[in-house]
Short mmCIF file of N, CA and C in Angstrom, two decimals:
data_model
loop_
_atom_site.label_atom_id
_atom_site.label_comp_id
_atom_site.label_asym_id
_atom_site.label_seq_id
_atom_site.Cartn_x
_atom_site.Cartn_y
_atom_site.Cartn_z
N MET A 1 16.32 6.55 -74.86
CA MET A 1 16.53 6.67 -73.13
C MET A 1 15.89 5.75 -72.50
N THR A 2 16.97 4.73 -72.22
CA THR A 2 16.38 3.70 -71.16
C THR A 2 15.80 4.20 -69.98
N ASN A 3 14.82 3.11 -69.54
CA ASN A 3 14.51 3.45 -68.00
C ASN A 3 14.92 1.99 -67.46
N PRO A 4 15.90 1.97 -66.42
CA PRO A 4 16.11 0.52 -66.00
C PRO A 4 15.29 -0.01 -65.22
N LYS A 5 14.75 0.93 -64.33
CA LYS A 5 13.20 0.57 -63.28
C LYS A 5 12.32 0.36 -63.65
N ARG A 6 11.80 0.84 -64.48
CA ARG A 6 10.93 -0.17 -65.41
C ARG A 6 10.76 -1.14 -66.77
N GLY A 7 12.16 -2.07 -66.29
CA GLY A 7 12.95 -3.03 -67.14
C GLY A 7 13.42 -2.92 -68.14
N GLU A 8 13.18 -1.49 -68.75
CA GLU A 8 14.06 -1.58 -70.03
C GLU A 8 14.97 -1.92 -70.81
N LEU A 9 15.03 -2.05 -71.98
CA LEU A 9 16.71 -2.50 -72.25
C LEU A 9 16.61 -2.58 -73.38
N ASN A 10 17.70 -2.02 -74.28
CA ASN A 10 17.75 -1.96 -75.65
C ASN A 10 18.70 -2.77 -76.20
N LEU A 11 17.74 -3.13 -77.01
CA LEU A 11 18.06 -4.72 -77.58
C LEU A 11 18.60 -5.24 -79.08
N SER A 12 19.35 -5.26 -79.41
CA SER A 12 20.00 -5.26 -80.65
C SER A 12 20.28 -6.93 -81.30
N LEU A 13 20.04 -6.96 -82.29
CA LEU A 13 20.09 -8.10 -82.61
C LEU A 13 20.21 -7.94 -84.39
N GLY A 14 22.05 -7.85 -84.53
CA GLY A 14 22.02 -7.69 -86.31
C GLY A 14 22.00 -6.29 -86.17
N ASP A 15 21.21 -5.47 -87.38
CA ASP A 15 20.63 -4.43 -87.61
C ASP A 15 18.97 -3.54 -86.86
N GLN A 16 19.34 -4.74 -86.08
CA GLN A 16 17.78 -3.93 -85.35
C GLN A 16 17.67 -4.80 -84.46
N THR A 17 17.11 -2.71 -83.54
CA THR A 17 17.28 -2.28 -82.02
C THR A 17 16.11 -2.96 -81.46
N PHE A 18 15.23 -2.77 -80.05
CA PHE A 18 14.73 -3.32 -79.79
C PHE A 18 14.30 -2.81 -78.20
N LEU A 19 13.04 -1.51 -78.16
CA LEU A 19 13.19 -1.32 -76.56
C LEU A 19 11.92 -2.47 -76.03
N CYS A 20 13.41 -2.62 -75.45
CA CYS A 20 12.03 -4.10 -74.83
C CYS A 20 11.47 -3.62 -73.47
N LYS A 21 10.66 -4.18 -72.84
CA LYS A 21 10.20 -3.31 -71.63
C LYS A 21 10.14 -5.23 -70.73
N VAL A 22 11.57 -5.68 -70.12
CA VAL A 22 10.95 -6.81 -69.27
C VAL A 22 10.80 -7.02 -67.71
N SER A 23 9.69 -7.70 -67.59
CA SER A 23 8.79 -8.04 -66.71
C SER A 23 8.68 -9.04 -66.26
N MET A 24 8.12 -8.95 -64.81
CA MET A 24 8.04 -10.20 -64.23
C MET A 24 7.44 -11.24 -65.51
N ASP A 25 7.00 -10.87 -65.84
CA ASP A 25 5.70 -11.79 -66.97
C ASP A 25 6.79 -12.48 -67.94
N THR A 26 7.18 -11.78 -68.32
CA THR A 26 8.74 -12.46 -69.49
C THR A 26 10.03 -12.73 -68.64
N ILE A 27 10.15 -12.69 -67.82
CA ILE A 27 11.33 -13.52 -66.70
C ILE A 27 10.29 -15.48 -66.77
N MET A 28 9.25 -14.85 -66.27
CA MET A 28 8.17 -16.37 -66.07
C MET A 28 8.00 -16.71 -68.04
N ARG A 29 7.66 -16.44 -69.05
CA ARG A 29 8.03 -16.98 -69.80
C ARG A 29 9.07 -17.34 -70.17
N ILE A 30 10.22 -17.22 -70.16
CA ILE A 30 11.16 -17.38 -70.30
C ILE A 30 11.86 -18.43 -70.08
N GLU A 31 10.89 -18.85 -68.52
CA GLU A 31 11.99 -20.26 -68.19
C GLU A 31 10.63 -20.88 -68.38
N ALA A 32 9.44 -20.98 -68.48
CA ALA A 32 8.97 -22.13 -69.12
C ALA A 32 9.14 -22.27 -70.03
N ASN A 33 9.51 -21.13 -71.59
CA ASN A 33 10.15 -22.11 -72.43
C ASN A 33 11.37 -22.86 -72.91
N ALA A 34 12.32 -22.76 -71.80
CA ALA A 34 13.34 -22.76 -71.55
C ALA A 34 13.26 -24.02 -70.95
N GLY A 35 12.03 -24.24 -70.46
CA GLY A 35 12.33 -25.76 -68.99
C GLY A 35 13.00 -25.67 -68.31
N ARG A 36 13.33 -24.43 -67.26
CA ARG A 36 13.95 -23.76 -66.58
C ARG A 36 14.85 -22.30 -65.79
N GLY A 37 14.96 -22.62 -64.32
CA GLY A 37 14.98 -21.07 -64.05
C GLY A 37 16.19 -20.28 -64.77
N ILE A 38 15.81 -18.93 -64.56
CA ILE A 38 16.31 -18.11 -64.86
C ILE A 38 18.20 -17.99 -63.96
N LEU A 39 17.88 -18.57 -63.23
CA LEU A 39 19.84 -18.78 -62.93
C LEU A 39 20.43 -19.91 -62.94
N LYS A 40 19.29 -21.32 -63.69
CA LYS A 40 19.77 -22.06 -64.05
C LYS A 40 20.22 -21.85 -65.94
N ILE A 41 20.06 -21.19 -66.47
CA ILE A 41 19.60 -20.49 -67.25
C ILE A 41 21.23 -19.29 -67.75
N ALA A 42 21.93 -18.61 -65.93
CA ALA A 42 22.56 -17.77 -66.89
C ALA A 42 23.31 -19.33 -66.51
N ASN A 43 23.73 -19.78 -65.62
CA ASN A 43 25.02 -20.57 -65.37
C ASN A 43 25.21 -21.83 -66.24
N GLY A 44 23.82 -21.92 -67.53
CA GLY A 44 24.29 -23.02 -68.62
C GLY A 44 25.80 -21.75 -69.77
N LEU A 45 24.17 -20.70 -69.82
CA LEU A 45 25.43 -19.46 -70.24
C LEU A 45 26.68 -19.19 -69.80
N GLN A 46 27.08 -19.36 -68.49
CA GLN A 46 28.39 -19.15 -68.37
C GLN A 46 29.16 -21.01 -68.64
N ASP A 47 28.97 -22.00 -68.52
CA ASP A 47 29.43 -23.50 -68.70
C ASP A 47 28.77 -23.42 -70.30
N ALA A 48 29.08 -22.30 -71.40
CA ALA A 48 28.53 -22.28 -72.51
C ALA A 48 27.73 -24.07 -73.00
N ASP A 49 26.37 -24.13 -72.04
CA ASP A 49 25.31 -25.13 -72.29
C ASP A 49 24.24 -24.47 -72.85
N LEU A 50 23.98 -23.30 -74.03
CA LEU A 50 23.07 -23.22 -74.48
C LEU A 50 23.09 -23.44 -75.42
N SER A 51 21.90 -23.87 -75.88
CA SER A 51 21.68 -24.12 -77.50
C SER A 51 21.34 -23.45 -78.38
N ALA A 52 20.72 -23.36 -79.75
CA ALA A 52 19.91 -22.36 -80.32
C ALA A 52 18.69 -22.34 -80.23
N ALA A 53 17.83 -23.36 -79.42
CA ALA A 53 16.80 -23.47 -79.14
C ALA A 53 16.54 -22.80 -77.94
N ASP A 54 17.59 -22.63 -77.22
CA ASP A 54 17.62 -22.02 -75.92
C ASP A 54 17.77 -20.36 -76.33
N MET A 55 18.59 -20.34 -77.17
CA MET A 55 18.63 -18.67 -77.90
C MET A 55 17.51 -17.91 -77.91
N VAL A 56 16.49 -19.21 -78.52
CA VAL A 56 15.00 -18.30 -79.33
C VAL A 56 14.52 -18.36 -77.79
N SER A 57 14.17 -19.36 -77.44
CA SER A 57 13.23 -19.62 -75.74
C SER A 57 13.26 -18.58 -75.25
N ILE A 58 14.41 -17.95 -75.19
CA ILE A 58 14.49 -16.37 -74.25
C ILE A 58 14.53 -15.21 -74.78
N LEU A 59 15.35 -15.53 -76.21
CA LEU A 59 14.98 -13.62 -76.68
C LEU A 59 13.47 -13.38 -77.33
N THR A 60 12.64 -14.56 -77.54
CA THR A 60 11.41 -14.78 -77.93
C THR A 60 10.77 -13.27 -77.40
N PRO A 61 10.20 -13.97 -76.06
CA PRO A 61 9.42 -13.47 -75.07
C PRO A 61 9.41 -11.78 -75.22
N VAL A 62 11.47 -11.89 -74.98
CA VAL A 62 12.12 -10.73 -74.59
C VAL A 62 11.88 -9.70 -76.10
N ILE A 63 11.74 -9.95 -76.83
CA ILE A 63 11.52 -9.02 -78.60
C ILE A 63 9.47 -8.64 -77.83
N ARG A 64 9.66 -9.42 -78.11
CA ARG A 64 7.67 -9.56 -77.86
C ARG A 64 7.37 -8.30 -77.57
N SER A 65 8.69 -8.04 -76.15
CA SER A 65 7.55 -7.37 -75.00
C SER A 65 8.15 -5.91 -75.02
N SER A 66 8.65 -5.51 -76.67
CA SER A 66 9.08 -4.14 -76.86
C SER A 66 7.97 -3.99 -78.00
N GLY A 67 6.70 -4.85 -78.13
CA GLY A 67 5.05 -5.07 -78.63
C GLY A 67 6.16 -4.96 -80.56
N THR A 68 6.78 -5.22 -80.72
CA THR A 68 7.12 -6.33 -82.02
C THR A 68 6.33 -7.81 -81.63
N ASP A 69 5.85 -8.09 -83.25
CA ASP A 69 4.79 -9.25 -83.32
C ASP A 69 5.69 -10.33 -83.46
N VAL A 70 6.88 -10.53 -82.95
CA VAL A 70 7.31 -12.13 -83.79
C VAL A 70 6.72 -13.76 -83.18
N LYS A 71 7.38 -14.50 -83.93
CA LYS A 71 7.12 -16.05 -83.84
C LYS A 71 8.22 -16.50 -83.66
N ASP A 72 8.41 -17.56 -83.19
CA ASP A 72 9.95 -18.36 -82.89
C ASP A 72 10.43 -18.55 -84.21
N ARG A 73 9.82 -18.47 -85.57
CA ARG A 73 11.09 -18.99 -86.58
C ARG A 73 11.68 -17.43 -87.22
N ASP A 74 10.65 -16.09 -87.04
CA ASP A 74 11.03 -14.81 -87.14
C ASP A 74 12.50 -14.36 -86.11
N VAL A 75 12.44 -15.35 -84.57
CA VAL A 75 13.76 -14.31 -84.07
C VAL A 75 14.54 -16.18 -84.81
N GLN A 76 14.43 -16.85 -85.18
CA GLN A 76 14.98 -18.21 -85.59
C GLN A 76 16.46 -17.33 -86.95
N LYS A 77 15.45 -16.63 -87.74
CA LYS A 77 15.75 -15.95 -88.51
C LYS A 77 17.09 -15.19 -88.10
N MET A 78 16.40 -13.93 -87.57
CA MET A 78 16.96 -13.14 -87.14
C MET A 78 18.57 -12.99 -85.78
N ILE A 79 18.31 -14.17 -85.43
CA ILE A 79 19.59 -15.30 -85.14
C ILE A 79 20.31 -15.54 -85.97
N TRP A 80 20.23 -16.12 -86.84
CA TRP A 80 20.73 -16.48 -88.44
C TRP A 80 21.54 -15.81 -89.04
N ASP A 81 20.60 -14.33 -89.41
CA ASP A 81 20.87 -13.78 -90.50
C ASP A 81 22.45 -12.71 -89.69
N ALA A 82 22.19 -12.99 -88.00
CA ALA A 82 23.15 -11.76 -87.69
C ALA A 82 24.26 -12.39 -87.07
N GLY A 83 24.69 -13.99 -86.89
CA GLY A 83 25.08 -14.57 -86.62
C GLY A 83 25.16 -15.77 -85.19
N PHE A 84 25.54 -16.43 -85.02
CA PHE A 84 25.43 -17.11 -83.81
C PHE A 84 26.09 -17.02 -82.01
N SER A 85 26.77 -16.03 -82.81
CA SER A 85 27.84 -15.20 -81.78
C SER A 85 27.10 -14.17 -81.43
N GLU A 86 26.17 -13.51 -81.89
CA GLU A 86 25.58 -12.27 -81.70
C GLU A 86 24.22 -13.00 -81.20
N GLY A 87 23.79 -13.73 -81.13
CA GLY A 87 22.51 -14.14 -80.90
C GLY A 87 23.48 -14.58 -79.92
N ILE A 88 24.06 -14.95 -78.45
CA ILE A 88 24.69 -15.39 -77.48
C ILE A 88 25.02 -13.98 -76.48
N ARG A 89 25.48 -13.51 -77.89
CA ARG A 89 25.57 -12.07 -76.59
C ARG A 89 24.78 -11.22 -76.65
N ALA A 90 23.24 -11.32 -77.09
CA ALA A 90 22.21 -10.70 -77.11
C ALA A 90 21.60 -11.55 -75.74
N VAL A 91 21.75 -12.97 -76.01
CA VAL A 91 21.13 -13.58 -74.53
C VAL A 91 21.88 -12.93 -73.51
N ALA A 92 23.16 -12.82 -73.34
CA ALA A 92 24.17 -12.83 -72.59
C ALA A 92 23.34 -11.10 -71.87
N GLU A 93 23.36 -10.47 -72.37
CA GLU A 93 22.56 -9.08 -72.10
C GLU A 93 21.77 -9.53 -71.06
N VAL A 94 20.32 -10.14 -72.24
CA VAL A 94 19.44 -9.90 -70.98
C VAL A 94 19.54 -11.12 -70.16
N ILE A 95 20.22 -11.37 -69.52
CA ILE A 95 20.31 -12.52 -68.71
C ILE A 95 21.18 -11.63 -67.23
N VAL A 96 22.05 -10.70 -68.20
CA VAL A 96 22.57 -9.60 -66.72
C VAL A 96 21.68 -8.55 -66.24
N HIS A 97 21.02 -8.36 -67.26
CA HIS A 97 19.60 -7.38 -67.31
C HIS A 97 18.83 -8.03 -66.54
N ILE A 98 18.66 -8.58 -66.09
CA ILE A 98 17.58 -9.72 -65.41
C ILE A 98 18.01 -9.95 -63.99
N ILE A 99 19.43 -10.10 -63.74
CA ILE A 99 19.26 -10.74 -62.67
C ILE A 99 20.41 -10.20 -61.88
N GLY A 100 20.90 -8.67 -62.99
CA GLY A 100 21.71 -7.95 -62.03
C GLY A 100 21.98 -6.78 -62.69
N GLY A 101 20.71 -6.04 -63.24
CA GLY A 101 19.75 -5.06 -63.92
C GLY A 101 20.17 -4.00 -62.83
N ASP A 102 21.32 -3.49 -62.03
CA ASP A 102 21.38 -2.45 -61.37
C ASP A 102 19.97 -1.90 -60.59
N GLU A 103 19.03 -0.93 -60.79
CA GLU A 103 18.31 -0.70 -59.89
C GLU A 103 16.66 -1.17 -60.17
N GLY A 104 16.92 -1.62 -61.48
CA GLY A 104 15.58 -1.98 -62.12
C GLY A 104 14.78 -3.10 -61.81
N ASN A 105 15.11 -3.81 -60.17
CA ASN A 105 14.60 -4.90 -60.27
C ASN A 105 14.13 -3.72 -58.43
N GLU A 106 13.86 -2.74 -58.03
CA GLU A 106 13.21 -2.31 -57.26
C GLU A 106 11.90 -2.08 -57.51
N MET A 107 11.25 -2.49 -55.86
CA MET A 107 10.21 -2.07 -56.56
C MET A 107 9.57 -0.82 -55.37
N GLU A 108 8.91 0.31 -55.74
CA GLU A 108 9.09 1.41 -55.82
C GLU A 108 7.86 1.03 -54.20
N ALA A 109 7.84 1.78 -52.90
CA ALA A 109 6.90 1.43 -52.00
C ALA A 109 5.64 1.74 -52.26
N VAL A 110 4.12 1.30 -51.94
CA VAL A 110 3.26 2.24 -52.17
C VAL A 110 2.85 2.72 -50.99
N ALA A 111 2.69 3.61 -50.62
CA ALA A 111 2.29 5.07 -49.75
C ALA A 111 0.69 4.70 -49.16
#
């Protein structure tokens, strides 16, 4: 069971499932890898302007947040094996989690 308040996300790619913990650091790594902000990435997804390199640059830091030691080439193989449309679905799931993630982005008040 995931806890969205901790940024947890069960991400499936092909026959593998990862319990990812998306944090601000993960988002910053995605943005740095993709060379644009998360909202531009979301707009690119909506406008069908998402390259294979974009998919890898988005999914690699998210999968790493699960504690799985992966490199870009590992994620490339996962996407290839699962199918391009499955990679796009996984990216869409990540983006929705980040920008629309229920209460997942709330911060608790410090006493």
